[in-house]
PDB file of C-alpha atoms and ligand atoms in Angstrom:
ATOM      1  CA  UNK A   1     -52.687 -23.177  40.523  1.00 47.00           C
ATOM      2  CA  UNK A   2     -52.397 -21.681  37.037  1.00 54.00           C
ATOM      3  CA  UNK A   3     -49.373 -22.846  35.059  1.00 59.00           C
ATOM      4  CA  UNK A   4     -47.740 -20.185  32.908  1.00 62.00           C
ATOM      5  CA  UNK A   5     -48.649 -21.022  29.333  1.00 75.00           C
ATOM      6  CA  UNK A   6     -46.852 -20.097  26.147  1.00 82.00           C
ATOM      7  CA  UNK A   7     -49.013 -16.957  26.006  1.00 89.00           C
ATOM      8  CA  UNK A   8     -47.698 -15.841  29.414  1.00 92.00           C
ATOM      9  CA  UNK A   9     -44.094 -16.388  28.331  1.00 93.00           C
ATOM     10  CA  UNK A  10     -44.885 -14.467  25.165  1.00 94.00           C
ATOM     11  CA  UNK A  11     -46.138 -11.555  27.290  1.00 95.00           C
ATOM     12  CA  UNK A  12     -42.835 -11.489  29.204  1.00 96.00           C
ATOM     13  CA  UNK A  13     -40.951 -11.514  25.893  1.00 96.00           C
ATOM     14  CA  UNK A  14     -43.098  -8.654  24.537  1.00 97.00           C
ATOM     15  CA  UNK A  15     -42.464  -6.619  27.703  1.00 97.00           C
ATOM     16  CA  UNK A  16     -38.713  -7.043  27.104  1.00 97.00           C
ATOM     17  CA  UNK A  17     -39.093  -5.975  23.470  1.00 97.00           C
ATOM     18  CA  UNK A  18     -40.958  -2.829  24.530  1.00 97.00           C
ATOM     19  CA  UNK A  19     -38.422  -1.907  27.207  1.00 97.00           C
ATOM     20  CA  UNK A  20     -35.560  -2.567  24.776  1.00 96.00           C
ATOM     21  CA  UNK A  21     -37.176  -0.406  22.091  1.00 96.00           C
ATOM     22  CA  UNK A  22     -37.489   2.392  24.670  1.00 97.00           C
ATOM     23  CA  UNK A  23     -33.771   2.074  25.495  1.00 96.00           C
ATOM     24  CA  UNK A  24     -34.271   0.777  29.023  1.00 96.00           C
ATOM     25  CA  UNK A  25     -32.964  -2.745  28.428  1.00 95.00           C
ATOM     26  CA  UNK A  26     -29.612  -2.871  26.688  1.00 91.00           C
ATOM     27  CA  UNK A  27     -28.133  -6.135  25.414  1.00 90.00           C
ATOM     28  CA  UNK A  28     -28.454  -8.837  28.049  1.00 89.00           C
ATOM     29  CA  UNK A  29     -28.659  -6.390  30.984  1.00 92.00           C
ATOM     30  CA  UNK A  30     -31.861  -6.467  33.013  1.00 95.00           C
ATOM     31  CA  UNK A  31     -34.609  -8.951  33.730  1.00 95.00           C
ATOM     32  CA  UNK A  32     -38.398  -9.193  33.835  1.00 97.00           C
ATOM     33  CA  UNK A  33     -40.721 -11.529  35.712  1.00 97.00           C
ATOM     34  CA  UNK A  34     -44.444 -12.221  35.951  1.00 97.00           C
ATOM     35  CA  UNK A  35     -46.279 -13.986  38.768  1.00 96.00           C
ATOM     36  CA  UNK A  36     -49.014 -16.500  38.058  1.00 94.00           C
ATOM     37  CA  UNK A  37     -50.270 -18.008  41.276  1.00 93.00           C
ATOM     38  CA  UNK A  38     -47.332 -19.670  43.002  1.00 93.00           C
ATOM     39  CA  UNK A  39     -45.227 -19.758  39.845  1.00 95.00           C
ATOM     40  CA  UNK A  40     -42.967 -17.127  38.317  1.00 96.00           C
ATOM     41  CA  UNK A  41     -42.150 -16.707  34.623  1.00 96.00           C
ATOM     42  CA  UNK A  42     -38.733 -15.012  34.448  1.00 96.00           C
ATOM     43  CA  UNK A  43     -36.236 -14.116  31.745  1.00 96.00           C
ATOM     44  CA  UNK A  44     -33.281 -16.443  31.231  1.00 94.00           C
ATOM     45  CA  UNK A  45     -29.768 -15.329  32.076  1.00 94.00           C
ATOM     46  CA  UNK A  46     -27.613 -14.245  29.146  1.00 92.00           C
ATOM     47  CA  UNK A  47     -30.511 -13.758  26.721  1.00 91.00           C
ATOM     48  CA  UNK A  48     -30.520 -10.736  24.405  1.00 92.00           C
ATOM     49  CA  UNK A  49     -33.628  -8.992  25.657  1.00 93.00           C
ATOM     50  CA  UNK A  50     -34.506  -7.103  22.472  1.00 93.00           C
ATOM     51  CA  UNK A  51     -34.921 -10.461  20.701  1.00 95.00           C
ATOM     52  CA  UNK A  52     -36.119 -12.554  23.639  1.00 95.00           C
ATOM     53  CA  UNK A  53     -38.251 -15.539  22.651  1.00 95.00           C
ATOM     54  CA  UNK A  54     -40.893 -17.281  24.811  1.00 95.00           C
ATOM     55  CA  UNK A  55     -38.494 -20.261  25.012  1.00 95.00           C
ATOM     56  CA  UNK A  56     -36.024 -17.965  26.809  1.00 95.00           C
ATOM     57  CA  UNK A  57     -38.535 -17.420  29.621  1.00 96.00           C
ATOM     58  CA  UNK A  58     -38.120 -19.980  32.424  1.00 95.00           C
ATOM     59  CA  UNK A  59     -40.824 -20.927  34.906  1.00 95.00           C
ATOM     60  CA  UNK A  60     -39.818 -21.412  38.552  1.00 95.00           C
ATOM     61  CA  UNK A  61     -41.639 -21.858  41.838  1.00 95.00           C
ATOM     62  CA  UNK A  62     -41.298 -19.472  44.782  1.00 96.00           C
ATOM     63  CA  UNK A  63     -38.249 -21.417  46.024  1.00 96.00           C
ATOM     64  CA  UNK A  64     -36.525 -21.025  42.665  1.00 95.00           C
ATOM     65  CA  UNK A  65     -36.911 -24.648  41.495  1.00 96.00           C
ATOM     66  CA  UNK A  66     -37.267 -24.782  37.710  1.00 95.00           C
ATOM     67  CA  UNK A  67     -40.717 -26.044  36.719  1.00 94.00           C
ATOM     68  CA  UNK A  68     -40.298 -25.666  32.967  1.00 93.00           C
ATOM     69  CA  UNK A  69     -37.868 -24.194  30.496  1.00 92.00           C
ATOM     70  CA  UNK A  70     -34.481 -25.080  29.029  1.00 92.00           C
ATOM     71  CA  UNK A  71     -32.443 -22.106  30.216  1.00 93.00           C
ATOM     72  CA  UNK A  72     -31.092 -21.022  33.593  1.00 92.00           C
ATOM     73  CA  UNK A  73     -33.098 -18.133  35.045  1.00 94.00           C
ATOM     74  CA  UNK A  74     -31.691 -14.642  35.570  1.00 93.00           C
ATOM     75  CA  UNK A  75     -28.803 -14.182  38.000  1.00 93.00           C
ATOM     76  CA  UNK A  76     -31.109 -11.822  39.938  1.00 94.00           C
ATOM     77  CA  UNK A  77     -33.654 -14.589  40.562  1.00 96.00           C
ATOM     78  CA  UNK A  78     -33.392 -14.286  44.353  1.00 96.00           C
ATOM     79  CA  UNK A  79     -34.122 -10.560  44.135  1.00 96.00           C
ATOM     80  CA  UNK A  80     -37.361 -11.342  42.263  1.00 98.00           C
ATOM     81  CA  UNK A  81     -38.347 -14.251  44.533  1.00 97.00           C
ATOM     82  CA  UNK A  82     -37.718 -12.270  47.724  1.00 96.00           C
ATOM     83  CA  UNK A  83     -40.151  -9.621  46.533  1.00 97.00           C
ATOM     84  CA  UNK A  84     -42.822 -12.129  45.444  1.00 97.00           C
ATOM     85  CA  UNK A  85     -42.586 -14.001  48.743  1.00 96.00           C
ATOM     86  CA  UNK A  86     -43.137 -10.805  50.709  1.00 96.00           C
ATOM     87  CA  UNK A  87     -45.076  -8.203  48.720  1.00 96.00           C
ATOM     88  CA  UNK A  88     -48.393  -8.495  46.859  1.00 95.00           C
ATOM     89  CA  UNK A  89     -46.962  -7.663  43.447  1.00 96.00           C
ATOM     90  CA  UNK A  90     -47.777  -9.207  40.081  1.00 97.00           C
ATOM     91  CA  UNK A  91     -44.676  -8.357  38.047  1.00 97.00           C
ATOM     92  CA  UNK A  92     -41.128  -7.006  38.425  1.00 98.00           C
ATOM     93  CA  UNK A  93     -38.862  -5.152  35.995  1.00 98.00           C
ATOM     94  CA  UNK A  94     -35.136  -4.659  36.623  1.00 98.00           C
ATOM     95  CA  UNK A  95     -33.186  -2.442  34.214  1.00 97.00           C
ATOM     96  CA  UNK A  96     -29.822  -0.733  33.829  1.00 97.00           C
ATOM     97  CA  UNK A  97     -31.661   2.149  32.124  1.00 98.00           C
ATOM     98  CA  UNK A  98     -29.192   5.003  31.523  1.00 98.00           C
ATOM     99  CA  UNK A  99     -30.976   7.911  33.261  1.00 98.00           C
ATOM    100  CA  UNK A 100     -32.096   5.823  36.245  1.00 98.00           C
ATOM    101  CA  UNK A 101     -28.580   4.435  36.635  1.00 98.00           C
ATOM    102  CA  UNK A 102     -27.053   7.915  36.380  1.00 98.00           C
ATOM    103  CA  UNK A 103     -29.245   9.249  39.188  1.00 98.00           C
ATOM    104  CA  UNK A 104     -28.241   6.276  41.377  1.00 97.00           C
ATOM    105  CA  UNK A 105     -24.577   7.145  40.834  1.00 98.00           C
ATOM    106  CA  UNK A 106     -24.960  10.539  42.533  1.00 97.00           C
ATOM    107  CA  UNK A 107     -28.131  11.127  44.552  1.00 97.00           C
ATOM    108  CA  UNK A 108     -29.271   9.442  47.801  1.00 97.00           C
ATOM    109  CA  UNK A 109     -32.853   9.488  46.432  1.00 97.00           C
ATOM    110  CA  UNK A 110     -34.801  10.887  43.486  1.00 98.00           C
ATOM    111  CA  UNK A 111     -36.958  13.728  44.856  1.00 98.00           C
ATOM    112  CA  UNK A 112     -40.494  14.388  43.596  1.00 98.00           C
ATOM    113  CA  UNK A 113     -40.112  17.041  40.899  1.00 98.00           C
ATOM    114  CA  UNK A 114     -43.336  16.093  39.116  1.00 97.00           C
ATOM    115  CA  UNK A 115     -46.647  14.862  40.468  1.00 96.00           C
ATOM    116  CA  UNK A 116     -46.611  11.848  38.150  1.00 95.00           C
ATOM    117  CA  UNK A 117     -43.931  10.431  40.451  1.00 96.00           C
ATOM    118  CA  UNK A 118     -46.621   9.999  43.107  1.00 95.00           C
ATOM    119  CA  UNK A 119     -47.671   6.893  41.146  1.00 95.00           C
ATOM    120  CA  UNK A 120     -44.304   5.415  42.124  1.00 96.00           C
ATOM    121  CA  UNK A 121     -44.866   6.215  45.815  1.00 95.00           C
ATOM    122  CA  UNK A 122     -43.236   9.664  45.850  1.00 96.00           C
ATOM    123  CA  UNK A 123     -39.495   9.955  46.306  1.00 97.00           C
ATOM    124  CA  UNK A 124     -37.585   6.998  44.903  1.00 98.00           C
ATOM    125  CA  UNK A 125     -34.903   5.731  47.317  1.00 98.00           C
ATOM    126  CA  UNK A 126     -31.441   4.612  46.217  1.00 98.00           C
ATOM    127  CA  UNK A 127     -30.321   1.408  47.950  1.00 98.00           C
ATOM    128  CA  UNK A 128     -26.599   1.066  48.787  1.00 97.00           C
ATOM    129  CA  UNK A 129     -24.360  -0.754  46.327  1.00 98.00           C
ATOM    130  CA  UNK A 130     -24.017  -4.517  46.596  1.00 97.00           C
ATOM    131  CA  UNK A 131     -22.724  -6.811  43.815  1.00 96.00           C
ATOM    132  CA  UNK A 132     -25.349  -8.231  41.466  1.00 95.00           C
ATOM    133  CA  UNK A 133     -27.008 -11.511  42.343  1.00 93.00           C
ATOM    134  CA  UNK A 134     -26.144 -11.326  46.055  1.00 96.00           C
ATOM    135  CA  UNK A 135     -28.513 -11.870  48.986  1.00 95.00           C
ATOM    136  CA  UNK A 136     -27.351  -8.468  50.288  1.00 97.00           C
ATOM    137  CA  UNK A 137     -28.632  -6.730  47.149  1.00 97.00           C
ATOM    138  CA  UNK A 138     -31.889  -8.704  47.199  1.00 97.00           C
ATOM    139  CA  UNK A 139     -32.406  -7.822  50.867  1.00 97.00           C
ATOM    140  CA  UNK A 140     -31.665  -4.124  50.379  1.00 97.00           C
ATOM    141  CA  UNK A 141     -34.100  -3.907  47.440  1.00 97.00           C
ATOM    142  CA  UNK A 142     -36.816  -5.698  49.400  1.00 97.00           C
ATOM    143  CA  UNK A 143     -36.344  -3.377  52.398  1.00 96.00           C
ATOM    144  CA  UNK A 144     -36.651  -0.367  50.130  1.00 96.00           C
ATOM    145  CA  UNK A 145     -39.824  -1.608  48.412  1.00 96.00           C
ATOM    146  CA  UNK A 146     -41.432  -2.788  51.654  1.00 94.00           C
ATOM    147  CA  UNK A 147     -42.335   0.819  52.453  1.00 91.00           C
ATOM    148  CA  UNK A 148     -44.999   0.764  49.731  1.00 92.00           C
ATOM    149  CA  UNK A 149     -42.785   2.142  46.957  1.00 97.00           C
ATOM    150  CA  UNK A 150     -43.386   0.912  43.414  1.00 97.00           C
ATOM    151  CA  UNK A 151     -39.814   1.696  42.402  1.00 98.00           C
ATOM    152  CA  UNK A 152     -36.324   1.803  43.812  1.00 98.00           C
ATOM    153  CA  UNK A 153     -32.948   2.771  42.416  1.00 98.00           C
ATOM    154  CA  UNK A 154     -29.822   0.663  42.968  1.00 98.00           C
ATOM    155  CA  UNK A 155     -26.637   2.646  43.606  1.00 98.00           C
ATOM    156  CA  UNK A 156     -24.251   2.441  40.635  1.00 98.00           C
ATOM    157  CA  UNK A 157     -26.366  -0.347  39.125  1.00 97.00           C
ATOM    158  CA  UNK A 158     -29.913   0.371  37.884  1.00 98.00           C
ATOM    159  CA  UNK A 159     -33.569   0.281  38.891  1.00 98.00           C
ATOM    160  CA  UNK A 160     -36.350  -2.066  40.001  1.00 98.00           C
ATOM    161  CA  UNK A 161     -40.047  -1.383  39.482  1.00 98.00           C
ATOM    162  CA  UNK A 162     -43.130  -3.308  40.557  1.00 98.00           C
ATOM    163  CA  UNK A 163     -46.637  -3.540  39.157  1.00 97.00           C
ATOM    164  CA  UNK A 164     -49.866  -5.310  39.934  1.00 96.00           C
ATOM    165  CA  UNK A 165     -49.703  -6.365  36.278  1.00 96.00           C
ATOM    166  CA  UNK A 166     -46.852  -6.806  33.827  1.00 97.00           C
ATOM    167  CA  UNK A 167     -48.034  -3.759  31.880  1.00 97.00           C
ATOM    168  CA  UNK A 168     -47.986  -1.700  35.087  1.00 97.00           C
ATOM    169  CA  UNK A 169     -44.444  -2.768  35.991  1.00 98.00           C
ATOM    170  CA  UNK A 170     -43.331  -1.787  32.468  1.00 98.00           C
ATOM    171  CA  UNK A 171     -45.136   1.574  32.691  1.00 98.00           C
ATOM    172  CA  UNK A 172     -43.516   2.217  36.070  1.00 98.00           C
ATOM    173  CA  UNK A 173     -40.060   1.504  34.621  1.00 98.00           C
ATOM    174  CA  UNK A 174     -40.764   3.970  31.793  1.00 98.00           C
ATOM    175  CA  UNK A 175     -42.123   6.546  34.257  1.00 98.00           C
ATOM    176  CA  UNK A 176     -39.083   6.223  36.528  1.00 98.00           C
ATOM    177  CA  UNK A 177     -36.712   6.645  33.584  1.00 98.00           C
ATOM    178  CA  UNK A 178     -38.693   9.716  32.458  1.00 98.00           C
ATOM    179  CA  UNK A 179     -38.534  11.208  35.979  1.00 98.00           C
ATOM    180  CA  UNK A 180     -34.778  10.617  36.151  1.00 98.00           C
ATOM    181  CA  UNK A 181     -34.344  12.281  32.753  1.00 98.00           C
ATOM    182  CA  UNK A 182     -36.441  15.202  33.992  1.00 98.00           C
ATOM    183  CA  UNK A 183     -34.191  15.590  37.033  1.00 98.00           C
ATOM    184  CA  UNK A 184     -31.063  15.515  34.867  1.00 98.00           C
ATOM    185  CA  UNK A 185     -32.470  18.123  32.465  1.00 98.00           C
ATOM    186  CA  UNK A 186     -33.602  20.366  35.319  1.00 98.00           C
ATOM    187  CA  UNK A 187     -30.204  20.066  37.020  1.00 97.00           C
ATOM    188  CA  UNK A 188     -28.559  21.552  33.919  1.00 97.00           C
ATOM    189  CA  UNK A 189     -30.453  24.793  34.601  1.00 97.00           C
ATOM    190  CA  UNK A 190     -29.907  24.942  38.347  1.00 97.00           C
ATOM    191  CA  UNK A 191     -30.814  23.163  41.571  1.00 96.00           C
ATOM    192  CA  UNK A 192     -34.043  21.209  40.945  1.00 97.00           C
ATOM    193  CA  UNK A 193     -36.991  22.370  43.090  1.00 97.00           C
ATOM    194  CA  UNK A 194     -38.975  19.392  44.489  1.00 98.00           C
ATOM    195  CA  UNK A 195     -42.689  19.579  45.187  1.00 97.00           C
ATOM    196  CA  UNK A 196     -43.325  20.229  48.886  1.00 97.00           C
ATOM    197  CA  UNK A 197     -45.294  17.673  50.954  1.00 96.00           C
ATOM    198  CA  UNK A 198     -48.319  20.010  50.962  1.00 96.00           C
ATOM    199  CA  UNK A 199     -48.141  20.425  47.175  1.00 96.00           C
ATOM    200  CA  UNK A 200     -47.995  16.640  46.815  1.00 95.00           C
ATOM    201  CA  UNK A 201     -50.951  16.238  49.158  1.00 94.00           C
ATOM    202  CA  UNK A 202     -52.983  18.760  47.171  1.00 94.00           C
ATOM    203  CA  UNK A 203     -52.380  16.729  44.012  1.00 92.00           C
ATOM    204  CA  UNK A 204     -53.364  13.494  45.750  1.00 90.00           C
ATOM    205  CA  UNK A 205     -56.643  15.040  46.937  1.00 91.00           C
ATOM    206  CA  UNK A 206     -57.522  16.253  43.437  1.00 90.00           C
ATOM    207  CA  UNK A 207     -56.570  12.902  41.888  1.00 86.00           C
ATOM    208  CA  UNK A 208     -58.799  11.045  44.356  1.00 86.00           C
ATOM    209  CA  UNK A 209     -61.689  13.448  43.684  1.00 87.00           C
ATOM    210  CA  UNK A 210     -61.464  13.373  39.899  1.00 84.00           C
ATOM    211  CA  UNK A 211     -60.202   9.843  39.267  1.00 77.00           C
ATOM    212  CA  UNK A 212     -57.145  11.242  37.448  1.00 75.00           C
ATOM    213  CA  UNK A 213     -55.463   8.768  35.144  1.00 72.00           C
ATOM    214  CA  UNK A 214     -58.520   6.602  34.530  1.00 72.00           C
ATOM    215  CA  UNK A 215     -60.544   6.724  31.281  1.00 74.00           C
ATOM    216  CA  UNK A 216     -63.909   8.428  31.651  1.00 75.00           C
ATOM    217  CA  UNK A 217     -66.907   8.621  29.319  1.00 74.00           C
ATOM    218  CA  UNK A 218     -67.705  12.009  27.802  1.00 76.00           C
ATOM    219  CA  UNK A 219     -70.343  14.040  29.572  1.00 69.00           C
ATOM    220  CA  UNK A 220     -72.484  16.957  28.371  1.00 69.00           C
ATOM    221  CA  UNK A 221     -69.796  19.353  29.575  1.00 66.00           C
ATOM    222  CA  UNK A 222     -67.446  18.091  26.864  1.00 66.00           C
ATOM    223  CA  UNK A 223     -69.852  18.630  23.981  1.00 58.00           C
TER     224      UNK A 223
HETATM  225 ZN1  LIG B 301     -28.674  -5.592  37.199  1.00 85.22          ZN
END
C-alpha cells in the first residue's frame, strides 16, 4: 500500500493554489483530496487554500482515521470518503465557486449547452440542500455521482467534481465553472437552448472516431 509522501501532499497543495488562482476556491471554503491506494490525502479544515502548505494536508484511511498530519481534516471528510469507498475515482474537488454556486441556487440541473460538458457526463444534477458536513449531504452527493457523472452541483452551496487523477478533478472543476458561466451569459440574452440528445450523440460518435481531446502526431495532411 503506497503511503502518501511529501510530494503527494505537495500536489494537493498545488491543486489548491491553481483553483484559488482561478477564483474557484475562496479563503478557507472548499476542499481537495487525492487517493493513493487505501489512503487519502485531504486538505485540513480551516486552512487558507491559496497558501496551503503540504503540512496542511492530512492523510487518513478509508474509515477516516488519521494516519499522518498535525491538522484535523476537512469538515466534508465523510463526503470524500463515501465517494472513495464506492466509486473508482482518484481525486475529488469541492468548491464554492461563484458561477457553479449561482446555478445551484436557481436551476434543478445544468443542461448541456456545449459539447464539452459531455466530459462531465452530460447534464449536471443539483442535489437538494443539506447542511455542510452532514451524512445527508454526503449521501445525496454520492447518489448523484453514482450515475456515472463526473460532477454534481449542491443546492445553495457549491460543486463537487471527480477525476481519475488529481489533474483531471481540477480540470473538471474548471470546466464545470466555465459551463455555469456560459449558462449565465447565455441567459442574459434569452432562454438558453440545450443540445438535443441526438446532437449530443452525434458529437460522441465523432469524438470516438477522431480521438478528440487527445494529442496526436502531425501527419502529411497537416504539412
Ligand atoms: Zn462546502
